[in-house]
């Protein structure tokens, strides 16, 4: 038996498929991704320069009836202008009550929740109440109740400190909670709540 070997012939290699469409698709998607990143950076990154302050409205001086014949003296280089803060308006009691009522209502609600809480959860509520008490102490009260307001809020804040200490020590919170509730009621009564 003789095995015949097939005869080898060279045949042309078929042409590779054209991939021009795929290349353009990849390039297009890359350009789109770069455009999206650039747009996001443009929208969300702060732009250079500080924000310009808005001018406060000022009253213009009224013209005088007669002009002065003497020239006004020019300030010397050693004169420094005195900067005085604008006077703080004395709010009326209704406006002040409307301003502080949300925090006082939240304090009353928070103290109500504390009777059934303990541990870290109670400490978190007291921390929130202490932050609100800080804001209340910084509030500018009407001059008619300013001294009483400061004293009442200070008393309320000190009862919150005692309450937090009782929670941290694992002690009974009944007496400190009652003291804080009574102090809060005095603050609320002061503004008519």
Coordinates of C-alpha atoms in Angstrom, one line a residue:
X1 CA 0.0 0.0 0.0
X2 CA 1.3 3.1 -0.9
X3 CA 0.0 6.2 0.9
X4 CA -0.1 9.0 -1.4
X5 CA 0.6 12.3 0.0
X6 CA -1.7 15.1 -1.0
X7 CA -0.2 17.5 -3.2
X8 CA 0.4 20.9 -1.5
X9 CA -0.7 23.9 -3.4
X10 CA -0.5 27.5 -2.5
X11 CA -3.8 29.2 -2.3
X12 CA -4.5 32.9 -1.7
X13 CA -5.4 33.8 1.9
X14 CA -8.8 35.2 2.2
X15 CA -8.8 38.9 3.1
X16 CA -9.4 39.8 6.8
X17 CA -12.7 41.4 7.5
X18 CA -12.6 45.2 7.7
X19 CA -12.9 46.5 11.3
X20 CA -13.1 50.2 10.5
X21 CA -16.6 50.5 12.0
X22 CA -15.4 49.0 15.3
X23 CA -12.5 51.4 15.6
X24 CA -14.7 54.4 15.0
X25 CA -17.2 53.1 17.6
X26 CA -14.4 52.8 20.2
X27 CA -13.1 56.3 19.3
X28 CA -16.6 57.7 19.6
X29 CA -17.3 56.1 22.9
X30 CA -13.9 57.4 24.3
X31 CA -14.7 60.9 23.2
X32 CA -18.1 60.7 24.7
X33 CA -16.7 59.5 28.1
X34 CA -14.1 62.4 28.1
X35 CA -16.9 64.9 27.3
X36 CA -19.0 63.6 30.2
X37 CA -16.1 63.8 32.6
X38 CA -15.3 67.3 31.5
X39 CA -19.0 68.4 31.9
X40 CA -19.2 67.0 35.4
X41 CA -15.9 68.7 36.4
X42 CA -17.2 72.0 35.0
X43 CA -20.5 71.7 36.8
X44 CA -19.3 70.5 40.2
X45 CA -15.8 72.0 40.8
X46 CA -15.8 75.4 42.3
X47 CA -14.7 78.2 40.0
X48 CA -11.9 80.5 40.8
X49 CA -12.3 83.7 42.8
X50 CA -14.3 84.3 45.9
X51 CA -17.9 85.1 45.9
X52 CA -18.6 88.8 45.8
X53 CA -20.4 90.2 48.8
X54 CA -23.7 91.8 48.1
X55 CA -23.7 95.4 48.9
X56 CA -26.0 96.4 51.7
X57 CA -28.5 99.1 51.0
X58 CA -27.3 102.5 52.2
X59 CA -29.1 105.8 52.5
X60 CA -27.7 108.6 50.4
X61 CA -27.1 111.9 52.1
X62 CA -29.7 114.5 51.3
X63 CA -28.3 117.6 49.6
X64 CA -27.8 120.5 52.0
X65 CA -29.5 123.8 51.5
X66 CA -26.3 125.9 51.4
X67 CA -22.9 124.9 50.3
X68 CA -20.1 125.4 52.8
X69 CA -17.4 127.8 51.8
X70 CA -14.7 126.1 53.8
X71 CA -13.0 123.1 52.3
X72 CA -13.4 119.9 54.1
X73 CA -10.1 118.6 55.7
X74 CA -8.6 115.6 54.0
X75 CA -7.7 112.7 56.3
X76 CA -4.0 112.3 57.0
X77 CA -2.2 109.0 56.3
X78 CA -2.0 108.3 60.1
X79 CA -5.8 108.4 60.6
X80 CA -7.3 105.0 60.8
X81 CA -11.0 104.6 60.3
X82 CA -12.9 103.2 63.2
X83 CA -15.1 100.2 62.3
X84 CA -18.1 99.8 64.5
X85 CA -20.4 96.8 64.2
X86 CA -23.9 97.6 63.2
X87 CA -26.3 97.8 66.1
X88 CA -28.2 94.6 66.8
X89 CA -31.9 95.2 66.4
X90 CA -34.0 94.5 69.5
X91 CA -36.5 91.9 68.4
X92 CA -40.1 92.0 69.7
X93 CA -41.2 89.1 71.8
X94 CA -43.5 87.6 69.1
X95 CA -40.6 87.5 66.6
X96 CA -38.2 86.0 69.1
X97 CA -40.8 83.4 70.2
X98 CA -41.3 82.3 66.6
X99 CA -37.5 82.1 66.2
X100 CA -36.8 79.9 69.2
X101 CA -40.1 77.9 69.3
X102 CA -38.9 75.1 67.0
X103 CA -35.9 74.3 69.2
X104 CA -37.9 74.5 72.4
X105 CA -40.5 72.1 70.9
X106 CA -37.8 69.7 69.8
X107 CA -36.3 69.9 73.3
X108 CA -39.7 69.0 74.9
X109 CA -40.0 66.1 72.5
X110 CA -36.5 64.9 73.1
X111 CA -36.9 65.0 76.9
X112 CA -40.1 63.0 76.5
X113 CA -38.3 60.3 74.6
X114 CA -35.5 60.1 77.2
X115 CA -37.7 58.5 79.8
X116 CA -37.7 55.2 77.8
X117 CA -34.1 55.3 76.7
X118 CA -30.7 54.5 78.1
X119 CA -27.1 54.1 77.1
X120 CA -25.7 55.5 73.9
X121 CA -29.1 56.2 72.4
X122 CA -30.0 58.5 75.3
X123 CA -26.6 60.1 75.3
X124 CA -27.0 61.0 71.6
X125 CA -30.4 62.6 72.3
X126 CA -28.9 64.7 75.2
X127 CA -26.0 65.7 72.9
X128 CA -28.5 67.0 70.4
X129 CA -30.4 68.9 73.1
X130 CA -27.2 70.4 74.3
X131 CA -26.4 71.7 70.8
X132 CA -29.9 73.2 70.6
X133 CA -29.4 74.8 74.1
X134 CA -26.1 76.4 72.8
X135 CA -28.0 77.9 69.9
X136 CA -30.7 79.2 72.2
X137 CA -28.1 80.8 74.5
X138 CA -26.6 82.6 71.4
X139 CA -30.0 83.9 70.4
X140 CA -30.5 87.7 71.0
X141 CA -33.5 88.0 73.2
X142 CA -35.6 91.1 73.5
X143 CA -34.2 93.6 76.0
X144 CA -37.3 93.2 78.2
X145 CA -36.4 89.5 78.9
X146 CA -32.7 89.3 78.0
X147 CA -31.4 88.8 81.6
X148 CA -34.1 86.3 82.5
X149 CA -33.6 84.5 79.2
X150 CA -29.8 84.2 79.7
X151 CA -30.3 82.8 83.3
X152 CA -33.1 80.4 82.3
X153 CA -31.2 79.0 79.3
X154 CA -28.0 78.7 81.5
X155 CA -30.0 76.7 84.1
X156 CA -31.5 74.5 81.4
X157 CA -28.0 73.8 80.0
X158 CA -26.6 72.9 83.4
X159 CA -29.4 70.4 83.9
X160 CA -28.6 68.8 80.6
X161 CA -25.0 68.5 81.7
X162 CA -26.1 66.7 84.9
X163 CA -28.4 64.5 82.8
X164 CA -25.6 63.5 80.5
X165 CA -23.3 62.7 83.5
X166 CA -26.0 60.5 84.9
X167 CA -26.4 58.6 81.6
X168 CA -22.6 58.2 81.3
X169 CA -22.3 57.0 84.8
X170 CA -25.1 54.5 84.4
X171 CA -27.0 56.2 87.3
X172 CA -30.7 56.8 87.6
X173 CA -31.8 59.5 85.2
X174 CA -35.2 60.2 86.9
X175 CA -34.1 63.2 89.0
X176 CA -31.9 64.8 86.4
X177 CA -34.6 64.3 83.7
X178 CA -37.2 65.9 85.9
X179 CA -34.8 68.9 86.6
X180 CA -34.2 69.3 82.9
X181 CA -37.9 69.2 82.1
X182 CA -38.7 71.8 84.8
X183 CA -35.9 74.1 83.6
X184 CA -37.1 73.7 80.0
X185 CA -40.7 74.6 81.1
X186 CA -39.3 77.9 82.7
X187 CA -37.6 78.8 79.4
X188 CA -40.8 78.1 77.5
X189 CA -42.9 80.1 79.9
X190 CA -40.5 83.0 79.6
X191 CA -41.4 83.4 75.9
X192 CA -45.1 82.5 76.4
X193 CA -45.1 78.9 75.3

